[in-house]
Coordinates of C-alpha atoms and ligand atoms in Angstrom, one line a residue:
M1 CA -11.3 -19.3 2.5
Q2 CA -14.4 -17.2 2.5
T3 CA -15.6 -18.9 5.6
D4 CA -12.5 -17.5 7.4
I5 CA -13.8 -14.0 7.1
E6 CA -15.9 -12.5 9.9
R7 CA -17.0 -9.4 8.0
V8 CA -16.5 -7.6 4.7
V9 CA -15.2 -4.1 5.4
I10 CA -14.9 -2.8 1.8
T11 CA -16.7 -4.5 -1.1
E12 CA -15.2 -5.3 -4.5
Q13 CA -17.5 -2.7 -6.1
A14 CA -16.5 0.0 -3.6
L15 CA -12.8 -0.8 -4.2
A16 CA -13.1 -0.5 -8.0
S17 CA -15.0 2.8 -7.8
R18 CA -12.7 4.4 -5.2
V19 CA -9.5 3.3 -7.1
A20 CA -10.8 4.9 -10.3
S21 CA -11.6 8.2 -8.5
L22 CA -8.3 8.1 -6.6
A23 CA -6.5 7.8 -10.0
G24 CA -8.4 11.0 -11.1
E25 CA -7.1 12.8 -8.0
I26 CA -3.5 11.6 -8.6
A27 CA -3.6 12.5 -12.3
G28 CA -4.8 16.0 -11.3
G29 CA -2.0 16.3 -8.7
F30 CA 0.9 15.8 -11.0
P31 CA 2.2 18.3 -13.6
D32 CA 1.9 17.0 -17.1
R33 CA 5.7 16.4 -17.8
E34 CA 7.1 14.7 -20.8
D35 CA 8.9 12.1 -18.7
G36 CA 5.8 11.3 -16.7
I37 CA 5.9 9.8 -13.2
T38 CA 7.8 7.0 -11.5
I39 CA 5.8 4.7 -9.4
V40 CA 7.7 3.0 -6.5
A41 CA 5.5 0.2 -5.3
V42 CA 6.0 -1.4 -1.9
L43 CA 5.8 -5.2 -2.2
S44 CA 3.9 -7.4 -1.7
G45 CA 0.6 -6.0 -0.2
S46 CA 0.3 -3.3 -2.8
I47 CA 0.3 -5.5 -5.9
I48 CA -3.5 -5.7 -6.6
F49 CA -4.1 -2.1 -5.7
L50 CA -1.1 -1.2 -7.9
A51 CA -2.3 -3.1 -10.9
D52 CA -5.8 -1.6 -10.8
L53 CA -4.6 1.9 -10.0
M54 CA -1.9 1.9 -12.8
R55 CA -4.5 1.0 -15.4
C56 CA -6.7 3.9 -14.4
L57 CA -3.8 6.5 -14.6
P58 CA -3.7 8.3 -17.9
M59 CA -0.2 9.7 -17.8
K60 CA 3.2 8.3 -18.9
M61 CA 4.8 6.3 -16.1
R62 CA 7.7 4.1 -15.1
M63 CA 7.5 1.5 -12.3
D64 CA 9.9 0.1 -9.8
V65 CA 9.4 -1.9 -6.6
V66 CA 10.9 -2.1 -3.2
S67 CA 10.4 -4.8 -0.6
V68 CA 10.1 -3.9 3.1
S69 CA 10.0 -6.5 5.9
S70 CA 7.9 -5.4 8.9
Y71 CA 5.2 -8.1 9.5
P72 CA 7.1 -11.4 9.5
G73 CA 5.1 -14.6 9.5
A74 CA 2.0 -15.1 11.6
T75 CA 1.8 -11.8 13.4
T76 CA -0.4 -8.7 13.3
Q77 CA 2.2 -6.6 15.2
S78 CA 4.7 -4.7 13.1
T79 CA 8.4 -4.9 13.9
E80 CA 11.1 -2.5 12.8
A81 CA 10.8 -1.8 9.1
R82 CA 13.8 -2.9 7.0
L83 CA 14.4 -2.3 3.2
V84 CA 15.2 -5.7 1.8
A85 CA 15.3 -5.0 -2.0
D86 CA 16.3 -1.7 -3.4
R87 CA 19.3 -2.4 -5.5
D88 CA 18.3 -0.7 -8.8
L89 CA 15.9 1.9 -7.6
Q90 CA 16.4 4.8 -10.1
V91 CA 14.5 7.9 -9.0
S92 CA 17.0 10.6 -9.4
G93 CA 15.4 13.8 -10.8
R94 CA 12.0 12.1 -11.1
D95 CA 8.5 12.8 -9.8
V96 CA 7.9 9.8 -7.7
L97 CA 4.6 8.3 -6.5
I98 CA 5.1 5.7 -3.7
V99 CA 2.2 3.2 -3.7
D100 CA 1.5 1.1 -0.7
D101 CA -1.4 -0.9 0.6
I102 CA -1.8 0.6 4.0
L103 CA -0.6 3.4 6.3
D104 CA -0.6 1.8 9.7
T105 CA 2.2 2.7 12.1
G106 CA 3.9 4.6 9.3
K107 CA 7.3 2.8 9.7
T108 CA 7.2 1.4 6.2
L109 CA 6.3 4.7 4.4
R110 CA 8.8 6.7 6.5
L111 CA 11.6 4.3 5.4
V112 CA 10.6 4.3 1.7
Q113 CA 10.0 8.1 1.6
H114 CA 13.4 8.7 3.1
E115 CA 15.1 6.3 0.7
V116 CA 13.5 7.8 -2.4
A117 CA 14.4 11.3 -1.3
R118 CA 17.9 10.2 -0.5
R119 CA 18.3 8.9 -4.0
G120 CA 17.5 12.4 -5.4
A121 CA 13.9 12.3 -6.5
R122 CA 12.6 15.7 -7.7
S123 CA 9.4 15.2 -5.8
V124 CA 8.0 12.4 -3.6
R125 CA 4.3 11.8 -3.1
T126 CA 2.5 8.8 -1.6
A127 CA -0.7 6.9 -2.4
V128 CA -2.2 4.3 0.0
L129 CA -5.3 2.3 -0.4
L130 CA -6.0 2.2 3.3
R131 CA -5.1 4.3 6.3
K132 CA -5.7 3.7 10.0
P133 CA -5.9 7.4 11.2
S134 CA -5.9 6.4 14.9
K135 CA -2.4 5.0 14.5
A136 CA -0.6 7.0 11.8
P137 CA 2.1 9.2 13.3
S138 CA 2.1 13.0 12.6
D139 CA 5.4 12.9 10.8
V140 CA 4.3 10.4 8.1
S141 CA 1.4 11.3 5.8
A142 CA 0.0 10.1 2.5
D143 CA -1.0 12.5 -0.2
F144 CA -3.7 10.2 -1.7
V145 CA -5.8 7.9 0.5
G146 CA -8.4 5.4 -0.7
F147 CA -10.2 4.7 2.6
D148 CA -9.8 5.5 6.3
I149 CA -10.5 2.4 8.4
E150 CA -10.7 1.5 12.0
D151 CA -7.7 -0.1 13.8
R152 CA -8.4 -3.7 13.0
F153 CA -6.1 -6.1 11.1
V154 CA -7.6 -6.5 7.6
V155 CA -6.9 -8.9 4.7
G156 CA -7.7 -9.2 1.0
Y157 CA -7.1 -7.3 -2.2
G158 CA -3.4 -7.9 -1.8
L159 CA -3.2 -7.8 2.0
D160 CA -2.3 -11.0 3.7
Y161 CA -2.2 -12.8 7.1
N162 CA 0.7 -15.2 7.2
G163 CA 0.8 -15.2 3.4
H164 CA -2.8 -16.1 2.9
Y165 CA -6.0 -14.2 1.7
R166 CA -4.2 -11.8 -0.8
N167 CA -6.6 -13.1 -3.5
L168 CA -9.8 -12.1 -1.8
R169 CA -11.6 -9.6 -4.1
Y170 CA -12.6 -7.5 -1.0
I171 CA -11.1 -6.2 2.2
G172 CA -12.3 -8.1 5.2
L173 CA -11.7 -9.0 8.9
L174 CA -10.5 -12.4 9.7
K175 CA -12.3 -14.4 12.4
P176 CA -10.4 -13.7 15.6
E177 CA -9.8 -17.4 16.3
L178 CA -7.8 -17.7 13.1
Y179 CA -5.0 -15.3 14.2
G180 CA -2.1 -17.5 15.1
A181 CA -3.8 -20.5 13.6
T182 CA -3.4 -20.2 9.8
Ligands
XMP201 P1 3.3 0.2 8.9 O1 2.9 -0.2 10.3 O2 4.7 0.2 8.6 O3 2.6 -1.0 8.0 O4 2.6 1.5 8.4 C1 2.8 -1.1 6.7 C2 2.8 -2.5 6.3 O5 2.3 -3.4 7.2 C3 1.4 -4.3 6.7 N1 0.1 -4.1 7.4 C4 -1.0 -4.8 7.3 N2 -1.2 -5.9 6.5 N3 -3.4 -6.0 7.3 C5 -2.4 -6.5 6.6 O6 -2.6 -7.5 5.9 C6 -3.3 -4.9 8.1 O7 -4.2 -4.5 8.8 C7 -2.0 -4.3 8.1 N4 -1.5 -3.2 8.7 C8 -0.2 -3.1 8.3 C9 1.3 -3.9 5.3 O8 2.0 -4.8 4.5 C10 1.8 -2.5 5.1 O9 2.4 -2.3 3.9

């Protein structure tokens, strides 16, 4: 698996350190309410970021998940985002923090932000591990961002290509010859 990686973009150490500092920013950005916050995590790319981030957050929290389909199979091009699992999402009257792996074209976050607001959340904020500033549209923003990266398809630390590489401990670039081949 490691030999499929062309270059490490963000090391394991840099991820751990930034996730801890991001948690500090998030904790400082939410009022200290008795009912805490509700995290809505976007599956599946956010799972490792989510697990690390949650354990660094000091406040009371609940957690729920949604699943959005936008990168089907062996592609690096996003299609129209579609919510595929949101049945029991309970956010009415709550302070919500949406957690996603990456803000790329913004289709996913736009959809989830809209859905959470539609279900009556008291406030909606968003944390992403990565952002591609050259692509993110002006109408979709993240309140908390781990790293800005260049516009290349990345894998690792939860992010996949065709289902693989989520278990890499770092964020890396795949060798170009592997796109379409894994
Ligand atoms: P959008 O374009 O809707 O993308 O902002 C959000 C979702 O698309 C996936 N995505 C990526 N996955 N490497 C990945 O492994 C990437 O460079 C990448 N860009 C987008 C991801 O699941 C994200 O939640």
